[in-house]
């Protein structure tokens, strides 16, 4: 099994790699978020152990960008046993978390538990009514007509499609697509939804991007 460790503390990173090697795993080490994301996208790891507080790019940003392209299981390492941090990590797509300091035996137990769940395969093509999203090729068509989207518009549509039928709040969308926490100014999300609708919905009679007043947005076919 090949595991990626993204940890900036030198002693901690070296200790984790050494321990995993001795436990029979192949482990790569990145000491900042930028290098960690590059390795995660370039190689096919069975698991990524990701610290939250990293130089150059924090763990939240790393997993947000990773989830745009891959569903590799992620075990978060956090220095704070904070409910907000844990919830944010899970909402961004983390599979588990471990609070520092931790015993190496517990890390191994968490790794084995995640591996028993098996790989999570994301659908390569998502369809909602006549809308088709080719996730691998990052192509979107509706009624056979190609729709050109920006990277963020694709990420937004992909998120809504993966969670189709589920209402997502503006805060959730902001966190997952932009890796930002809009406490008061959620206008960025509203503007992005309007732009997405202009391409995906406006030219077609059947509208798929729905607004739930006071709650958020969802993607679904309504008769």
PDB file of C-alpha atoms in Angstrom:
ATOM      1  CA  UNK A   1       0.000   0.000   0.000  1.00  0.00           C
ATOM      2  CA  UNK A   2       1.291   3.450  -0.938  1.00  0.00           C
ATOM      3  CA  UNK A   3       0.572   6.312   1.475  1.00  0.00           C
ATOM      4  CA  UNK A   4       1.307  10.020   1.190  1.00  0.00           C
ATOM      5  CA  UNK A   5       2.189  11.940   4.361  1.00  0.00           C
ATOM      6  CA  UNK A   6       1.798  15.722   4.208  1.00  0.00           C
ATOM      7  CA  UNK A   7       3.367  17.060   7.412  1.00  0.00           C
ATOM      8  CA  UNK A   8       5.572  20.130   7.890  1.00  0.00           C
ATOM      9  CA  UNK A   9       6.997  19.285  11.326  1.00  0.00           C
ATOM     10  CA  UNK A  10      10.351  17.609  10.474  1.00  0.00           C
ATOM     11  CA  UNK A  11      10.473  15.171  13.387  1.00  0.00           C
ATOM     12  CA  UNK A  12       6.817  14.211  13.066  1.00  0.00           C
ATOM     13  CA  UNK A  13       7.049  13.675   9.306  1.00  0.00           C
ATOM     14  CA  UNK A  14      10.203  11.584   9.519  1.00  0.00           C
ATOM     15  CA  UNK A  15       8.758   9.558  12.407  1.00  0.00           C
ATOM     16  CA  UNK A  16       5.553   8.773  10.487  1.00  0.00           C
ATOM     17  CA  UNK A  17       7.424   7.724   7.341  1.00  0.00           C
ATOM     18  CA  UNK A  18       9.834   5.529   9.337  1.00  0.00           C
ATOM     19  CA  UNK A  19       6.986   3.923  11.288  1.00  0.00           C
ATOM     20  CA  UNK A  20       4.934   3.217   8.164  1.00  0.00           C
ATOM     21  CA  UNK A  21       7.942   1.721   6.380  1.00  0.00           C
ATOM     22  CA  UNK A  22       8.557  -0.574   9.361  1.00  0.00           C
ATOM     23  CA  UNK A  23       4.867  -1.548   9.266  1.00  0.00           C
ATOM     24  CA  UNK A  24       5.140  -2.666   5.648  1.00  0.00           C
ATOM     25  CA  UNK A  25       3.793   0.427   3.859  1.00  0.00           C
ATOM     26  CA  UNK A  26       5.377   2.507   1.116  1.00  0.00           C
ATOM     27  CA  UNK A  27       5.269   6.146   2.263  1.00  0.00           C
ATOM     28  CA  UNK A  28       6.113   9.420   0.528  1.00  0.00           C
ATOM     29  CA  UNK A  29       6.550  12.659   2.464  1.00  0.00           C
ATOM     30  CA  UNK A  30       5.683  16.235   1.504  1.00  0.00           C
ATOM     31  CA  UNK A  31       6.555  19.065   3.890  1.00  0.00           C
ATOM     32  CA  UNK A  32       4.150  21.711   2.595  1.00  0.00           C
ATOM     33  CA  UNK A  33       0.690  21.873   1.074  1.00  0.00           C
ATOM     34  CA  UNK A  34       1.773  22.795  -2.449  1.00  0.00           C
ATOM     35  CA  UNK A  35       4.114  19.816  -2.775  1.00  0.00           C
ATOM     36  CA  UNK A  36       1.566  17.565  -1.107  1.00  0.00           C
ATOM     37  CA  UNK A  37      -1.175  18.492  -3.569  1.00  0.00           C
ATOM     38  CA  UNK A  38       1.177  18.033  -6.526  1.00  0.00           C
ATOM     39  CA  UNK A  39       2.144  14.530  -5.372  1.00  0.00           C
ATOM     40  CA  UNK A  40      -1.462  13.610  -4.584  1.00  0.00           C
ATOM     41  CA  UNK A  41      -2.593  14.576  -8.085  1.00  0.00           C
ATOM     42  CA  UNK A  42       0.382  13.049  -9.862  1.00  0.00           C
ATOM     43  CA  UNK A  43       0.388   9.627  -8.162  1.00  0.00           C
ATOM     44  CA  UNK A  44      -2.286   7.116  -7.181  1.00  0.00           C
ATOM     45  CA  UNK A  45      -2.072   6.750  -3.406  1.00  0.00           C
ATOM     46  CA  UNK A  46      -4.300   4.432  -1.403  1.00  0.00           C
ATOM     47  CA  UNK A  47      -4.410   6.973   1.440  1.00  0.00           C
ATOM     48  CA  UNK A  48      -3.270  10.504   2.254  1.00  0.00           C
ATOM     49  CA  UNK A  49      -2.408  11.510   5.835  1.00  0.00           C
ATOM     50  CA  UNK A  50      -2.848  15.273   5.767  1.00  0.00           C
ATOM     51  CA  UNK A  51      -1.968  17.840   8.420  1.00  0.00           C
ATOM     52  CA  UNK A  52      -4.311  20.821   8.622  1.00  0.00           C
ATOM     53  CA  UNK A  53      -1.764  23.534   9.443  1.00  0.00           C
ATOM     54  CA  UNK A  54       0.750  23.560   6.584  1.00  0.00           C
ATOM     55  CA  UNK A  55       2.980  26.222   5.017  1.00  0.00           C
ATOM     56  CA  UNK A  56       2.250  27.586   1.516  1.00  0.00           C
ATOM     57  CA  UNK A  57      -1.168  25.876   1.355  1.00  0.00           C
ATOM     58  CA  UNK A  58      -3.195  24.636   4.321  1.00  0.00           C
ATOM     59  CA  UNK A  59      -4.873  21.253   4.547  1.00  0.00           C
ATOM     60  CA  UNK A  60      -8.343  22.692   3.856  1.00  0.00           C
ATOM     61  CA  UNK A  61      -7.184  24.062   0.507  1.00  0.00           C
ATOM     62  CA  UNK A  62      -5.308  20.873  -0.351  1.00  0.00           C
ATOM     63  CA  UNK A  63      -8.343  18.631   0.101  1.00  0.00           C
ATOM     64  CA  UNK A  64     -10.669  21.081  -1.661  1.00  0.00           C
ATOM     65  CA  UNK A  65      -8.479  21.072  -4.759  1.00  0.00           C
ATOM     66  CA  UNK A  66      -7.849  17.345  -4.510  1.00  0.00           C
ATOM     67  CA  UNK A  67     -11.580  16.599  -4.408  1.00  0.00           C
ATOM     68  CA  UNK A  68     -12.060  18.424  -7.706  1.00  0.00           C
ATOM     69  CA  UNK A  69     -10.199  15.558  -9.379  1.00  0.00           C
ATOM     70  CA  UNK A  70      -9.740  12.598  -7.025  1.00  0.00           C
ATOM     71  CA  UNK A  71     -11.514  10.708  -4.247  1.00  0.00           C
ATOM     72  CA  UNK A  72      -8.397   9.343  -2.534  1.00  0.00           C
ATOM     73  CA  UNK A  73      -9.197   8.611   1.154  1.00  0.00           C
ATOM     74  CA  UNK A  74      -7.854  11.364   3.431  1.00  0.00           C
ATOM     75  CA  UNK A  75      -7.028  11.097   7.124  1.00  0.00           C
ATOM     76  CA  UNK A  76      -6.726  14.570   8.640  1.00  0.00           C
ATOM     77  CA  UNK A  77      -4.259  15.363  11.423  1.00  0.00           C
ATOM     78  CA  UNK A  78      -5.321  18.312  13.551  1.00  0.00           C
ATOM     79  CA  UNK A  79      -3.747  19.911  16.609  1.00  0.00           C
ATOM     80  CA  UNK A  80      -7.135  20.955  17.980  1.00  0.00           C
ATOM     81  CA  UNK A  81      -9.966  18.712  19.072  1.00  0.00           C
ATOM     82  CA  UNK A  82     -12.399  21.321  17.791  1.00  0.00           C
ATOM     83  CA  UNK A  83     -15.856  20.308  16.562  1.00  0.00           C
ATOM     84  CA  UNK A  84     -15.804  23.094  13.960  1.00  0.00           C
ATOM     85  CA  UNK A  85     -12.525  21.801  12.519  1.00  0.00           C
ATOM     86  CA  UNK A  86     -13.776  18.219  12.441  1.00  0.00           C
ATOM     87  CA  UNK A  87     -17.047  19.157  10.750  1.00  0.00           C
ATOM     88  CA  UNK A  88     -15.268  21.333   8.206  1.00  0.00           C
ATOM     89  CA  UNK A  89     -12.863  18.520   7.365  1.00  0.00           C
ATOM     90  CA  UNK A  90     -15.662  16.016   6.871  1.00  0.00           C
ATOM     91  CA  UNK A  91     -17.682  18.438   4.759  1.00  0.00           C
ATOM     92  CA  UNK A  92     -14.668  19.030   2.533  1.00  0.00           C
ATOM     93  CA  UNK A  93     -14.355  15.303   1.939  1.00  0.00           C
ATOM     94  CA  UNK A  94     -12.079  13.940   4.687  1.00  0.00           C
ATOM     95  CA  UNK A  95     -12.688  10.304   5.626  1.00  0.00           C
ATOM     96  CA  UNK A  96     -11.347  10.428   9.188  1.00  0.00           C
ATOM     97  CA  UNK A  97      -9.375  12.661  11.550  1.00  0.00           C
ATOM     98  CA  UNK A  98      -6.836  12.184  14.316  1.00  0.00           C
ATOM     99  CA  UNK A  99      -6.038  14.726  17.026  1.00  0.00           C
ATOM    100  CA  UNK A 100      -2.392  15.427  17.909  1.00  0.00           C
ATOM    101  CA  UNK A 101      -0.636  14.119  19.890  1.00  0.00           C
ATOM    102  CA  UNK A 102      -1.602  10.552  19.042  1.00  0.00           C
ATOM    103  CA  UNK A 103      -0.117   7.093  19.491  1.00  0.00           C
ATOM    104  CA  UNK A 104       1.319   5.567  16.332  1.00  0.00           C
ATOM    105  CA  UNK A 105      -0.668   2.397  17.059  1.00  0.00           C
ATOM    106  CA  UNK A 106      -3.873   4.444  16.803  1.00  0.00           C
ATOM    107  CA  UNK A 107      -2.793   5.860  13.439  1.00  0.00           C
ATOM    108  CA  UNK A 108      -2.188   2.329  12.161  1.00  0.00           C
ATOM    109  CA  UNK A 109      -5.605   1.249  13.419  1.00  0.00           C
ATOM    110  CA  UNK A 110      -7.278   4.174  11.635  1.00  0.00           C
ATOM    111  CA  UNK A 111      -5.407   3.375   8.407  1.00  0.00           C
ATOM    112  CA  UNK A 112      -6.481  -0.274   8.516  1.00  0.00           C
ATOM    113  CA  UNK A 113     -10.097   0.740   9.179  1.00  0.00           C
ATOM    114  CA  UNK A 114     -10.125   3.106   6.206  1.00  0.00           C
ATOM    115  CA  UNK A 115      -8.578   0.469   3.966  1.00  0.00           C
ATOM    116  CA  UNK A 116     -11.216  -2.098   4.944  1.00  0.00           C
ATOM    117  CA  UNK A 117     -13.875   0.244   3.595  1.00  0.00           C
ATOM    118  CA  UNK A 118     -12.362  -0.260   0.152  1.00  0.00           C
ATOM    119  CA  UNK A 119     -11.673   2.389  -2.461  1.00  0.00           C
ATOM    120  CA  UNK A 120     -14.368   4.946  -3.057  1.00  0.00           C
ATOM    121  CA  UNK A 121     -14.994   5.194  -6.777  1.00  0.00           C
ATOM    122  CA  UNK A 122     -16.638   8.313  -8.014  1.00  0.00           C
ATOM    123  CA  UNK A 123     -19.003   8.059 -10.941  1.00  0.00           C
ATOM    124  CA  UNK A 124     -17.148   8.917 -14.126  1.00  0.00           C
ATOM    125  CA  UNK A 125     -20.289  10.371 -15.688  1.00  0.00           C
ATOM    126  CA  UNK A 126     -23.108  12.053 -13.752  1.00  0.00           C
ATOM    127  CA  UNK A 127     -26.484  12.587 -15.413  1.00  0.00           C
ATOM    128  CA  UNK A 128     -29.352  14.771 -14.272  1.00  0.00           C
ATOM    129  CA  UNK A 129     -32.199  14.829 -16.798  1.00  0.00           C
ATOM    130  CA  UNK A 130     -30.541  15.775 -20.127  1.00  0.00           C
ATOM    131  CA  UNK A 131     -27.474  17.232 -18.378  1.00  0.00           C
ATOM    132  CA  UNK A 132     -24.358  15.070 -18.595  1.00  0.00           C
ATOM    133  CA  UNK A 133     -21.125  15.719 -16.664  1.00  0.00           C
ATOM    134  CA  UNK A 134     -18.065  13.770 -17.771  1.00  0.00           C
ATOM    135  CA  UNK A 135     -15.987  14.013 -14.603  1.00  0.00           C
ATOM    136  CA  UNK A 136     -12.775  12.555 -16.014  1.00  0.00           C
ATOM    137  CA  UNK A 137     -12.742  14.710 -19.144  1.00  0.00           C
ATOM    138  CA  UNK A 138     -14.293  17.670 -17.324  1.00  0.00           C
ATOM    139  CA  UNK A 139     -16.834  18.098 -20.103  1.00  0.00           C
ATOM    140  CA  UNK A 140     -20.441  19.189 -19.703  1.00  0.00           C
ATOM    141  CA  UNK A 141     -23.220  18.739 -22.250  1.00  0.00           C
ATOM    142  CA  UNK A 142     -26.939  19.331 -22.159  1.00  0.00           C
ATOM    143  CA  UNK A 143     -29.205  17.806 -24.742  1.00  0.00           C
ATOM    144  CA  UNK A 144     -26.047  16.905 -26.641  1.00  0.00           C
ATOM    145  CA  UNK A 145     -24.930  20.544 -26.702  1.00  0.00           C
ATOM    146  CA  UNK A 146     -21.465  21.299 -25.297  1.00  0.00           C
ATOM    147  CA  UNK A 147     -21.366  23.798 -22.426  1.00  0.00           C
ATOM    148  CA  UNK A 148     -18.080  25.549 -21.661  1.00  0.00           C
ATOM    149  CA  UNK A 149     -17.515  26.246 -17.968  1.00  0.00           C
ATOM    150  CA  UNK A 150     -14.706  27.858 -16.016  1.00  0.00           C
ATOM    151  CA  UNK A 151     -12.854  25.719 -13.459  1.00  0.00           C
ATOM    152  CA  UNK A 152     -14.914  27.130 -10.572  1.00  0.00           C
ATOM    153  CA  UNK A 153     -18.191  26.796 -12.479  1.00  0.00           C
ATOM    154  CA  UNK A 154     -17.364  23.150 -13.160  1.00  0.00           C
ATOM    155  CA  UNK A 155     -16.455  22.591  -9.496  1.00  0.00           C
ATOM    156  CA  UNK A 156     -19.745  24.179  -8.424  1.00  0.00           C
ATOM    157  CA  UNK A 157     -21.819  22.121 -10.876  1.00  0.00           C
ATOM    158  CA  UNK A 158     -19.922  18.940  -9.974  1.00  0.00           C
ATOM    159  CA  UNK A 159     -20.602  19.531  -6.271  1.00  0.00           C
ATOM    160  CA  UNK A 160     -24.327  20.085  -6.851  1.00  0.00           C
ATOM    161  CA  UNK A 161     -24.499  17.044  -9.140  1.00  0.00           C
ATOM    162  CA  UNK A 162     -22.688  14.732  -6.691  1.00  0.00           C
ATOM    163  CA  UNK A 163     -25.150  15.786  -4.021  1.00  0.00           C
ATOM    164  CA  UNK A 164     -28.171  16.057  -6.338  1.00  0.00           C
ATOM    165  CA  UNK A 165     -31.456  16.380  -4.509  1.00  0.00           C
ATOM    166  CA  UNK A 166     -29.660  17.635  -1.389  1.00  0.00           C
ATOM    167  CA  UNK A 167     -29.949  21.275  -0.343  1.00  0.00           C
ATOM    168  CA  UNK A 168     -26.508  22.839   0.137  1.00  0.00           C
ATOM    169  CA  UNK A 169     -26.226  26.082   2.086  1.00  0.00           C
ATOM    170  CA  UNK A 170     -24.218  29.030   0.810  1.00  0.00           C
ATOM    171  CA  UNK A 171     -21.667  28.428   3.561  1.00  0.00           C
ATOM    172  CA  UNK A 172     -21.240  24.784   2.552  1.00  0.00           C
ATOM    173  CA  UNK A 173     -20.817  25.725  -1.099  1.00  0.00           C
ATOM    174  CA  UNK A 174     -18.337  28.482  -0.272  1.00  0.00           C
ATOM    175  CA  UNK A 175     -16.324  26.112   1.900  1.00  0.00           C
ATOM    176  CA  UNK A 176     -16.218  23.262  -0.614  1.00  0.00           C
ATOM    177  CA  UNK A 177     -15.728  25.213  -3.851  1.00  0.00           C
ATOM    178  CA  UNK A 178     -13.698  28.233  -2.743  1.00  0.00           C
ATOM    179  CA  UNK A 179     -12.296  26.903   0.555  1.00  0.00           C
ATOM    180  CA  UNK A 180     -13.506  30.108   2.173  1.00  0.00           C
ATOM    181  CA  UNK A 181     -15.836  30.751   5.040  1.00  0.00           C
ATOM    182  CA  UNK A 182     -18.286  33.501   4.132  1.00  0.00           C
ATOM    183  CA  UNK A 183     -19.748  34.460   7.473  1.00  0.00           C
ATOM    184  CA  UNK A 184     -21.789  37.362   6.161  1.00  0.00           C
ATOM    185  CA  UNK A 185     -20.961  38.023   2.507  1.00  0.00           C
ATOM    186  CA  UNK A 186     -22.408  35.064   0.621  1.00  0.00           C
ATOM    187  CA  UNK A 187     -22.988  37.178  -2.486  1.00  0.00           C
ATOM    188  CA  UNK A 188     -20.043  35.417  -4.143  1.00  0.00           C
ATOM    189  CA  UNK A 189     -22.011  32.154  -4.132  1.00  0.00           C
ATOM    190  CA  UNK A 190     -25.179  33.833  -5.438  1.00  0.00           C
ATOM    191  CA  UNK A 191     -23.255  35.449  -8.286  1.00  0.00           C
ATOM    192  CA  UNK A 192     -21.620  32.129  -9.181  1.00  0.00           C
ATOM    193  CA  UNK A 193     -25.010  30.379  -9.196  1.00  0.00           C
ATOM    194  CA  UNK A 194     -26.425  33.071 -11.532  1.00  0.00           C
ATOM    195  CA  UNK A 195     -23.505  32.609 -13.928  1.00  0.00           C
ATOM    196  CA  UNK A 196     -23.886  28.843 -13.839  1.00  0.00           C
ATOM    197  CA  UNK A 197     -27.608  29.110 -14.520  1.00  0.00           C
ATOM    198  CA  UNK A 198     -26.948  31.402 -17.477  1.00  0.00           C
ATOM    199  CA  UNK A 199     -25.013  28.570 -19.121  1.00  0.00           C
ATOM    200  CA  UNK A 200     -26.713  25.433 -17.832  1.00  0.00           C
ATOM    201  CA  UNK A 201     -30.357  26.470 -17.387  1.00  0.00           C
ATOM    202  CA  UNK A 202     -31.303  29.671 -19.230  1.00  0.00           C
ATOM    203  CA  UNK A 203     -31.011  28.274 -22.786  1.00  0.00           C
ATOM    204  CA  UNK A 204     -33.190  25.270 -21.894  1.00  0.00           C
ATOM    205  CA  UNK A 205     -36.881  24.992 -20.924  1.00  0.00           C
ATOM    206  CA  UNK A 206     -36.285  22.572 -18.026  1.00  0.00           C
ATOM    207  CA  UNK A 207     -34.532  24.256 -15.086  1.00  0.00           C
ATOM    208  CA  UNK A 208     -32.259  22.101 -12.937  1.00  0.00           C
ATOM    209  CA  UNK A 209     -30.532  24.498 -10.502  1.00  0.00           C
ATOM    210  CA  UNK A 210     -33.138  25.107  -7.806  1.00  0.00           C
ATOM    211  CA  UNK A 211     -33.285  27.700  -5.014  1.00  0.00           C
ATOM    212  CA  UNK A 212     -34.669  26.796  -1.615  1.00  0.00           C
ATOM    213  CA  UNK A 213     -35.464  30.133  -0.024  1.00  0.00           C
ATOM    214  CA  UNK A 214     -33.601  30.733   3.213  1.00  0.00           C
ATOM    215  CA  UNK A 215     -31.643  27.492   2.900  1.00  0.00           C
ATOM    216  CA  UNK A 216     -29.531  27.291  -0.250  1.00  0.00           C
ATOM    217  CA  UNK A 217     -29.372  25.551  -3.606  1.00  0.00           C
ATOM    218  CA  UNK A 218     -29.736  22.095  -5.096  1.00  0.00           C
ATOM    219  CA  UNK A 219     -29.623  20.369  -8.447  1.00  0.00           C
ATOM    220  CA  UNK A 220     -32.559  18.203  -9.429  1.00  0.00           C
ATOM    221  CA  UNK A 221     -35.165  17.640 -12.120  1.00  0.00           C
ATOM    222  CA  UNK A 222     -38.591  18.938 -11.152  1.00  0.00           C
ATOM    223  CA  UNK A 223     -41.684  18.288 -13.205  1.00  0.00           C
TER     224      UNK A 223
END
